[in-house]
Short mmCIF file of C-alpha atoms and ligand atoms in Angstrom, two decimals:
data_model
loop_
_atom_site.label_atom_id
_atom_site.label_comp_id
_atom_site.label_asym_id
_atom_site.label_seq_id
_atom_site.Cartn_x
_atom_site.Cartn_y
_atom_site.Cartn_z
CA MET A 1 135.62 90.37 136.28
CA LEU A 2 134.23 94.02 135.84
CA GLU A 3 137.43 95.53 134.53
CA GLY A 4 136.69 98.85 132.81
CA ARG A 5 132.95 98.80 133.57
CA ARG A 6 131.72 102.24 134.52
CA ILE A 7 128.79 101.83 137.08
CA VAL A 8 126.99 104.79 138.55
CA LEU A 9 126.13 103.89 142.06
CA GLY A 10 122.90 105.91 143.05
CA VAL A 11 122.29 106.14 146.81
CA THR A 12 119.01 107.34 148.21
CA GLY A 13 117.96 108.21 151.85
CA GLY A 14 117.10 104.89 153.28
CA ILE A 15 118.50 103.54 156.54
CA ALA A 16 120.03 100.76 154.38
CA ALA A 17 122.24 103.32 152.70
CA TYR A 18 125.12 102.02 154.72
CA LYS A 19 124.94 98.83 152.71
CA ALA A 20 125.96 101.01 149.55
CA ILE A 21 129.43 101.38 150.95
CA GLU A 22 129.97 97.54 150.93
CA LEU A 23 128.41 97.25 147.49
CA SER A 24 130.76 100.02 146.28
CA ARG A 25 133.82 98.08 147.78
CA ARG A 26 132.99 94.90 146.08
CA LEU A 27 132.35 96.54 142.81
CA VAL A 28 135.65 98.51 143.01
CA LEU A 29 137.47 95.22 144.02
CA ALA A 30 135.96 93.50 140.85
CA GLY A 31 137.69 96.09 138.69
CA ALA A 32 134.69 98.36 138.18
CA HIS A 33 134.93 102.26 137.91
CA VAL A 34 132.24 103.30 140.36
CA VAL A 35 130.75 106.81 140.12
CA PRO A 36 128.94 107.55 143.46
CA VAL A 37 125.82 109.78 143.09
CA MET A 38 123.95 110.70 146.43
CA THR A 39 120.67 112.30 146.94
CA GLU A 40 120.48 115.00 149.64
CA ALA A 41 118.56 112.62 151.93
CA ALA A 42 121.19 109.92 151.57
CA MET A 43 123.68 112.32 153.09
CA ASN A 44 121.84 112.22 156.29
CA MET A 45 122.40 108.50 156.42
CA VAL A 46 125.97 107.99 155.28
CA GLY A 47 128.83 110.51 154.80
CA PRO A 48 129.76 111.59 151.32
CA THR A 49 133.52 111.34 152.35
CA THR A 50 133.00 107.66 152.91
CA MET A 51 131.34 107.04 149.53
CA THR A 52 134.17 109.06 147.92
CA ALA A 53 136.78 107.27 149.60
CA LEU A 54 135.27 103.78 148.55
CA GLY A 55 134.24 104.85 145.19
CA SER A 56 136.45 105.61 142.11
CA GLU A 57 135.82 109.21 141.98
CA PRO A 58 134.43 112.06 144.22
CA VAL A 59 130.61 111.67 145.00
CA LYS A 60 128.32 113.62 143.01
CA THR A 61 125.34 115.27 144.76
CA SER A 62 123.98 118.08 142.68
CA LEU A 63 123.03 119.13 138.98
CA TRP A 64 124.68 122.44 139.65
CA ALA A 65 127.93 121.71 141.52
CA ASP A 66 129.76 119.66 138.91
CA SER A 67 132.71 120.80 136.77
CA HIS A 68 130.60 119.17 133.68
CA PRO A 69 127.98 121.54 132.51
CA ILE A 70 125.32 118.93 132.06
CA PRO A 71 126.41 116.01 134.52
CA HIS A 72 123.15 114.01 134.22
CA THR A 73 123.35 113.43 130.63
CA HIS A 74 127.12 112.83 130.80
CA LEU A 75 126.68 110.13 133.56
CA GLY A 76 123.83 108.64 131.91
CA GLN A 77 125.61 108.35 128.40
CA THR A 78 128.77 107.02 129.74
CA ALA A 79 127.58 104.52 132.16
CA ASP A 80 127.53 100.82 131.40
CA LEU A 81 125.07 100.26 134.24
CA ILE A 82 123.36 102.38 136.83
CA VAL A 83 122.41 100.87 140.20
CA VAL A 84 120.22 102.45 142.85
CA CYS A 85 120.97 100.90 146.26
CA PRO A 86 119.01 101.54 148.25
CA ALA A 87 116.00 102.98 146.29
CA THR A 88 113.34 104.70 148.41
CA ALA A 89 109.56 105.08 147.41
CA ARG A 90 110.47 108.56 146.30
CA ILE A 91 112.93 107.60 143.64
CA LEU A 92 110.79 104.80 142.35
CA SER A 93 108.01 107.35 141.88
CA ASP A 94 110.25 109.91 140.23
CA TYR A 95 111.79 107.28 138.01
CA ARG A 96 108.30 106.05 136.94
CA THR A 97 106.90 109.35 136.17
CA GLY A 98 110.02 110.75 134.48
CA ARG A 99 110.18 113.40 137.07
CA SER A 100 113.87 115.04 137.14
CA ALA A 101 113.94 116.20 140.77
CA ASP A 102 117.63 115.89 141.39
CA LEU A 103 120.89 114.51 139.83
CA LEU A 104 120.22 111.01 140.45
CA SER A 105 116.59 111.00 138.92
CA ALA A 106 117.91 113.24 135.99
CA THR A 107 120.45 110.63 135.39
CA LEU A 108 118.20 107.81 135.39
CA ILE A 109 116.01 109.47 132.82
CA ALA A 110 118.99 110.38 130.54
CA THR A 111 120.48 106.76 130.22
CA GLU A 112 120.04 103.90 127.92
CA ALA A 113 122.24 101.62 129.97
CA PRO A 114 120.73 98.71 131.93
CA VAL A 115 119.28 99.99 135.38
CA VAL A 116 119.13 97.83 138.54
CA VAL A 117 117.08 99.15 141.32
CA CYS A 118 117.14 97.86 144.75
CA PRO A 119 113.93 98.99 146.84
CA ALA A 120 114.22 99.12 150.68
CA MET A 121 111.51 100.52 152.91
CA HIS A 122 109.16 99.63 155.54
CA THR A 123 106.64 96.80 154.81
CA GLU A 124 103.70 98.97 154.83
CA MET A 125 105.32 101.23 152.27
CA TRP A 126 106.58 98.38 150.12
CA ASN A 127 103.14 96.62 150.14
CA HIS A 128 101.36 100.00 149.25
CA PRO A 129 99.57 99.63 145.74
CA ALA A 130 101.24 102.83 144.57
CA VAL A 131 104.66 101.55 145.18
CA GLN A 132 104.06 98.19 143.82
CA ASP A 133 102.53 99.80 140.70
CA ASN A 134 105.57 101.88 140.24
CA VAL A 135 107.96 98.79 140.53
CA SER A 136 105.81 96.91 138.01
CA VAL A 137 105.66 99.67 135.62
CA LEU A 138 109.48 100.06 135.79
CA GLU A 139 109.95 96.29 135.48
CA GLY A 140 107.80 96.32 132.28
CA ARG A 141 110.18 98.98 130.99
CA GLY A 142 113.05 96.68 131.44
CA VAL A 143 114.43 98.08 134.72
CA ILE A 144 115.94 95.15 136.68
CA ILE A 145 114.41 95.16 140.25
CA VAL A 146 116.32 93.37 142.95
CA PRO A 147 113.35 92.78 145.40
CA PRO A 148 113.73 93.48 149.11
CA GLU A 149 114.00 90.54 151.47
CA GLU A 150 112.06 89.73 154.72
CA GLY A 151 113.73 90.63 157.96
CA PRO A 152 114.37 92.98 160.69
CA LEU A 153 113.88 96.72 159.65
CA ALA A 154 114.63 100.07 161.24
CA GLY A 155 112.71 100.69 164.45
CA GLY A 156 112.60 97.09 165.44
CA ASP A 157 109.79 95.98 162.97
CA ILE A 158 110.26 92.74 161.06
CA GLY A 159 108.83 92.12 157.63
CA ALA A 160 109.35 92.47 153.82
CA GLY A 161 111.21 95.46 152.87
CA ARG A 162 114.93 94.86 153.89
CA LEU A 163 117.43 95.73 151.26
CA ALA A 164 118.82 92.67 149.44
CA SER A 165 122.35 91.89 150.61
CA PRO A 166 125.23 93.51 148.86
CA GLU A 167 126.48 90.15 147.61
CA SER A 168 123.23 89.54 145.77
CA VAL A 169 123.02 92.95 144.29
CA PHE A 170 126.62 92.59 143.18
CA ASP A 171 125.59 89.22 141.46
CA VAL A 172 122.77 90.69 139.73
CA ILE A 173 125.09 93.46 138.35
CA ALA A 174 127.79 91.11 137.38
CA SER A 175 125.35 88.81 135.50
CA THR A 176 123.73 91.83 133.83
CA LEU A 177 127.25 93.09 132.67
CA THR A 178 128.84 89.80 131.78
CA GLY A 179 125.98 87.47 130.82
CA ASP A 180 126.73 86.02 127.50
CA ILE A 181 123.56 84.20 126.61
CA ALA A 182 122.47 82.97 123.29
CA GLY A 183 124.72 84.90 121.23
CA ARG A 184 124.58 88.24 123.03
CA ALA A 185 128.19 89.60 123.09
CA VAL A 186 129.59 90.40 126.51
CA GLY A 187 128.48 93.76 127.62
CA GLU A 188 126.25 94.47 124.47
CA ARG A 189 123.03 96.31 125.31
CA PRO A 190 119.98 94.09 125.87
CA THR A 191 117.55 94.20 122.99
CA ARG A 192 114.56 94.47 125.16
CA GLY A 193 112.29 97.52 124.47
CA PRO A 194 108.66 98.37 124.06
CA THR A 195 108.70 97.20 120.33
CA SER A 196 111.36 94.44 120.46
CA LEU A 197 108.68 91.81 120.04
CA ALA A 198 106.36 93.85 117.80
CA GLY A 199 105.07 91.54 115.00
CA ARG A 200 105.66 88.39 116.81
CA ARG A 201 103.23 85.95 118.06
CA VAL A 202 104.12 84.46 121.53
CA LEU A 203 102.36 81.52 123.21
CA ILE A 204 103.00 80.88 126.91
CA THR A 205 101.54 78.25 129.26
CA ALA A 206 101.17 78.82 132.92
CA GLY A 207 100.05 76.97 136.10
CA GLY A 208 99.84 73.41 137.13
CA THR A 209 97.42 70.95 135.49
CA ARG A 210 94.73 69.10 137.55
CA GLU A 211 93.70 65.64 136.63
CA ALA A 212 90.26 64.41 138.09
CA ILE A 213 90.04 61.45 140.31
CA ASP A 214 86.35 62.09 140.93
CA PRO A 215 84.16 65.12 140.84
CA VAL A 216 85.89 66.66 143.92
CA ARG A 217 89.39 65.31 143.95
CA PHE A 218 92.27 65.66 141.64
CA ILE A 219 96.09 65.04 141.17
CA GLY A 220 97.77 68.61 140.85
CA ASN A 221 100.96 70.12 141.85
CA ARG A 222 102.25 73.33 143.51
CA SER A 223 102.56 75.61 140.52
CA SER A 224 101.00 78.92 140.85
CA GLY A 225 101.37 80.34 137.32
CA LYS A 226 103.19 83.29 138.48
CA GLN A 227 106.21 82.85 136.23
CA GLY A 228 104.10 82.19 133.22
CA HIS A 229 101.91 85.18 133.96
CA ALA A 230 105.03 87.34 134.42
CA LEU A 231 106.31 86.10 130.99
CA ALA A 232 102.92 87.06 129.35
CA GLU A 233 103.07 90.63 130.92
CA VAL A 234 106.69 91.13 129.79
CA ALA A 235 106.06 89.85 126.18
CA LEU A 236 103.17 92.12 125.96
CA SER A 237 105.04 95.04 127.14
CA ARG A 238 107.57 94.37 124.37
CA GLY A 239 104.82 94.56 121.68
CA ALA A 240 104.14 90.78 121.17
CA ASP A 241 100.77 89.38 120.41
CA VAL A 242 100.42 87.12 123.39
CA THR A 243 98.35 83.97 123.98
CA LEU A 244 98.34 82.70 127.58
CA VAL A 245 97.16 79.10 127.97
CA THR A 246 96.68 78.98 131.82
CA THR A 247 95.26 76.83 134.66
CA SER A 248 95.77 79.66 137.11
CA SER A 249 93.26 82.12 138.47
CA LEU A 250 95.73 85.12 138.41
CA GLY A 251 94.96 88.08 136.46
CA SER A 252 96.20 88.95 132.91
CA ASP A 253 96.04 92.12 131.01
CA PRO A 254 92.97 92.41 128.81
CA ALA A 255 95.20 92.62 125.70
CA VAL A 256 96.41 89.12 126.36
CA ASN A 257 94.44 86.42 124.55
CA ARG A 258 93.68 84.22 127.54
CA VAL A 259 92.63 80.48 127.14
CA SER A 260 91.57 78.81 130.43
CA VAL A 261 92.27 74.94 130.83
CA THR A 262 92.35 72.58 133.57
CA THR A 263 93.87 69.28 132.44
CA ALA A 264 96.98 68.28 130.61
CA ALA A 265 94.76 67.06 127.64
CA GLU A 266 92.93 70.38 127.35
CA MET A 267 96.47 72.22 127.40
CA LEU A 268 97.65 69.90 124.81
CA GLU A 269 94.81 70.70 122.49
CA ALA A 270 94.94 74.37 123.15
CA VAL A 271 98.70 74.58 122.46
CA THR A 272 99.02 72.18 119.50
CA SER A 273 96.00 73.79 117.72
CA ARG A 274 97.76 77.28 117.93
CA ALA A 275 101.37 76.12 117.67
CA ASP A 276 101.93 76.79 113.97
CA SER A 277 100.72 80.18 114.12
CA ASN A 278 103.12 81.27 116.93
CA ASP A 279 106.78 82.24 116.53
CA VAL A 280 107.57 81.50 120.16
CA ILE A 281 106.10 78.92 122.60
CA ILE A 282 107.10 78.96 126.24
CA MET A 283 106.04 75.98 128.27
CA ALA A 284 106.09 77.42 131.75
CA ALA A 285 103.26 75.36 132.86
CA ALA A 286 103.81 72.26 135.30
CA VAL A 287 102.00 69.61 133.31
CA ALA A 288 101.06 66.34 135.05
CA ASP A 289 102.97 63.56 133.80
CA PHE A 290 100.33 60.99 134.94
CA ARG A 291 96.63 61.04 135.13
CA PRO A 292 93.97 58.68 136.47
CA LYS A 293 92.92 56.29 133.61
CA SER A 294 89.38 57.10 134.34
CA ALA A 295 87.77 59.67 136.69
CA ALA A 296 84.93 58.24 138.81
CA GLU A 297 81.56 59.82 137.97
CA ARG A 298 80.59 60.13 141.66
CA LYS A 299 82.52 61.13 144.73
CA LEU A 300 84.47 58.09 146.05
CA LYS A 301 83.16 57.38 149.61
CA LYS A 302 85.54 56.57 152.50
CA ASN A 303 83.44 53.63 153.52
CA ASP A 304 84.11 52.04 150.00
CA GLY A 305 87.59 51.63 151.15
CA VAL A 306 91.07 52.93 149.95
CA PRO A 307 90.55 53.47 146.08
CA ASN A 308 92.95 51.80 143.69
CA ILE A 309 93.66 54.62 141.20
CA GLU A 310 95.02 53.39 138.01
CA LEU A 311 97.23 55.96 136.33
CA GLU A 312 98.28 56.48 132.71
CA PRO A 313 100.92 58.91 131.21
CA THR A 314 99.88 62.19 129.70
CA GLU A 315 101.38 63.20 126.39
CA ASP A 316 104.48 65.36 126.70
CA ILE A 317 103.49 68.71 125.16
CA LEU A 318 106.95 70.15 124.92
CA ALA A 319 108.35 67.04 123.29
CA THR A 320 105.55 66.93 120.82
CA LEU A 321 106.16 70.62 119.89
CA GLY A 322 109.88 69.88 119.57
CA ALA A 323 109.30 67.08 117.17
CA SER A 324 107.02 68.83 114.85
CA ARG A 325 107.82 72.59 115.09
CA ARG A 326 108.29 74.79 111.98
CA THR A 327 111.52 76.32 111.03
CA GLY A 328 112.40 79.53 112.91
CA GLN A 329 109.95 78.88 115.75
CA VAL A 330 111.61 79.33 119.21
CA LEU A 331 110.72 76.66 121.84
CA VAL A 332 111.30 77.19 125.53
CA GLY A 333 110.98 74.63 128.14
CA PHE A 334 111.15 74.77 131.96
CA ALA A 335 112.55 72.21 134.28
CA ALA A 336 111.75 72.04 137.92
CA GLU A 337 114.59 69.97 139.62
CA THR A 338 115.40 69.07 143.22
CA ASP A 339 118.80 67.54 142.42
CA ASP A 340 121.60 67.70 139.60
CA LEU A 341 120.00 70.74 138.31
CA VAL A 342 122.15 71.44 135.37
CA ALA A 343 122.83 67.88 134.25
CA ASN A 344 119.07 66.97 134.32
CA ALA A 345 118.03 70.22 132.44
CA ALA A 346 120.63 69.66 129.86
CA SER A 347 119.36 66.25 129.02
CA LYS A 348 115.78 67.51 129.29
CA LEU A 349 116.81 70.26 126.73
CA ALA A 350 118.17 67.65 124.31
CA ARG A 351 115.24 65.05 124.82
CA LYS A 352 112.52 67.55 124.31
CA GLY A 353 114.04 69.27 121.23
CA ALA A 354 113.82 72.84 122.92
CA ASP A 355 116.05 75.81 122.14
CA LEU A 356 116.21 77.17 125.68
CA LEU A 357 115.60 75.48 128.98
CA VAL A 358 114.93 77.35 132.14
CA ALA A 359 115.93 75.27 135.08
CA ASN A 360 115.01 76.09 138.59
CA ASN A 361 116.05 74.18 141.69
CA VAL A 362 112.77 74.21 143.49
CA ALA A 363 114.28 72.91 146.73
CA MET A 364 116.07 76.28 147.31
CA PRO A 365 114.39 78.74 149.55
CA GLY A 366 112.48 81.42 147.61
CA VAL A 367 112.72 79.50 144.42
CA GLY A 368 109.93 78.20 142.14
CA PHE A 369 106.34 77.34 143.00
CA ALA A 370 104.15 80.05 144.51
CA HIS A 371 107.00 82.31 145.34
CA ASP A 372 107.31 85.96 143.89
CA THR A 373 111.02 85.24 143.42
CA ASN A 374 112.98 82.79 141.44
CA ALA A 375 116.43 81.82 140.70
CA VAL A 376 117.27 79.90 137.39
CA THR A 377 119.86 78.82 135.13
CA ILE A 378 118.94 79.09 131.39
CA LEU A 379 120.51 76.63 129.06
CA ASP A 380 120.78 77.20 125.49
CA ALA A 381 120.83 74.38 122.83
CA ASP A 382 123.86 75.76 121.54
CA GLY A 383 125.82 75.09 124.74
CA GLY A 384 125.64 78.48 126.38
CA SER A 385 124.10 79.07 129.82
CA VAL A 386 123.44 81.84 132.22
CA GLU A 387 122.70 81.76 135.99
CA ILE A 388 120.29 84.30 137.28
CA PRO A 389 120.43 84.76 141.01
CA LEU A 390 117.36 85.27 143.10
CA SER A 391 115.18 87.87 141.36
CA SER A 392 111.59 88.72 140.83
CA LYS A 393 109.63 86.50 138.37
CA THR A 394 109.28 89.69 136.27
CA ALA A 395 113.07 90.16 136.12
CA ILE A 396 113.53 86.52 135.33
CA ALA A 397 111.03 86.81 132.51
CA GLN A 398 113.00 89.66 131.09
CA VAL A 399 116.14 87.72 130.75
CA ILE A 400 114.13 84.68 129.26
CA LEU A 401 112.66 86.95 126.75
CA ASP A 402 116.22 88.60 125.95
CA ALA A 403 117.38 85.05 125.15
CA VAL A 404 114.26 84.28 122.99
CA GLU A 405 114.78 87.63 121.09
CA ASN A 406 118.40 86.59 120.44
CA ARG A 407 117.27 83.46 118.77
CA LEU A 408 114.54 85.00 116.56
CA SER A 409 115.47 85.58 112.94
CA PRO A 410 114.59 89.03 111.75
CA ILE A 411 111.12 89.75 110.48
CA GLU A 412 111.22 89.71 106.57
CA SER A 413 109.63 92.78 105.22
N1 LIG B 1 105.94 69.28 130.02
C1 LIG B 1 105.06 69.09 129.13
N2 LIG B 1 104.26 67.98 128.99
C2 LIG B 1 104.27 67.05 130.11
C3 LIG B 1 105.25 67.32 131.15
C4 LIG B 1 106.03 68.42 131.01
O1 LIG B 1 105.00 69.82 128.12
N3 LIG B 1 103.32 66.03 130.06
C5 LIG B 1 106.86 70.29 129.90
C6 LIG B 1 106.85 71.53 131.02
O2 LIG B 1 105.88 72.39 130.69
C7 LIG B 1 108.26 71.87 131.16
C8 LIG B 1 109.05 70.81 130.56
O3 LIG B 1 108.27 69.88 129.97
O4 LIG B 1 108.50 72.98 130.19
C9 LIG B 1 109.78 70.11 131.80
O5 LIG B 1 108.92 69.61 132.75
P1 LIG B 1 109.26 68.77 133.99
O6 LIG B 1 108.10 68.36 134.85
O7 LIG B 1 110.51 69.48 134.61
O8 LIG B 1 109.99 67.49 133.33
P2 LIG B 1 109.36 66.10 132.95
O9 LIG B 1 109.25 65.89 131.58
O10 LIG B 1 108.12 65.82 133.85
O11 LIG B 1 110.57 65.18 133.45
P3 LIG B 1 111.03 64.50 135.14
O12 LIG B 1 109.83 63.93 135.57
O13 LIG B 1 112.13 63.59 134.65
O14 LIG B 1 111.50 65.80 135.76
#
């Protein structure tokens, strides 16, 4: 599966460093050539001999002790992927600021290969705004973050910060290296970058619509808007001109053109009136399929008895866009499913005339509505598909936008 792939496995000094041993073993068994790099602190946690024995070559620990005169650029340039597992708050900070403090941080700065970072630390540290800020800046630059899980931590504490399992880190690495989505050749570098969407207009919808029953009640859904807002943030970080049509109260960058809406009808109007001027439309919103035929002007009173609320269908925004879009526009839909994920999503993709459909099984733990993580399958109208295991919504947004970029025709000059 990973035959011939050269993977630099960076290990930093967290208690979870022992899990890097299992990750290394899995990667080697899958055919990868694993180059272990340990920080000084990591060597207090696991022995370099073990990492050497389970890697594909002797562990590297210093900028100065290598037979190669410039080991960091050599490692960075020859790697197909670099994974940091576990990643401490210190390495996140060094990587974010470009501080070359040791062999691992220097290698991270000297590479153009995809980088997967797996933070692990105590809950208080993980939740600290400085750490969260570093993570979101790194994600914005295209670094793939495998978020920590909740569970028992060192010292008997329980909370968020536990390193993701070696299996899930392995899955992220494998899908990063072998994902063949929407025409991207296997192993080809992702196109993502700070200007890869420059000159493109991208419209994204986010959140769940609310359909009024009376002045205080509505029919709604559990969508938080997090995935749509993450898409807007990543599209902006790649240089796009972003319009975010959202029902959510989550924040957005001031550079995003934000249009706040509440109902499906308002979203329909906001999207269709802007559709022609956008190169990409991503319908991440959970739009109501039905609304009350008429909303009561006054609050319905309990003493008036159980109300008989007559419903009518809303217009399907995605299907409307699919039927009338201009040539070259890339249209992305979402599908929240609880059963027969791929079959339901494939029929939705065809029915609505989209190019890509992002399907999530909202019945799975940690997936979909209101979570910070998601796990999706992206289906392509040309028949390709890619599965993305449980990852942060920003990481999912990166992969969705990679697939979008692969479908965009070059800008004519
Ligand atoms: N969608 C839309 N307008 C609607 C309903 C849905 O544009 N009135 C879009 C959503 O934004 C999403 C996609 O269609 O991108 C699929 O939404 P989903 O709720 O999964 O599908 P439905 O069309 O509601 O189909 P079903 O009820 O069979 O799951």
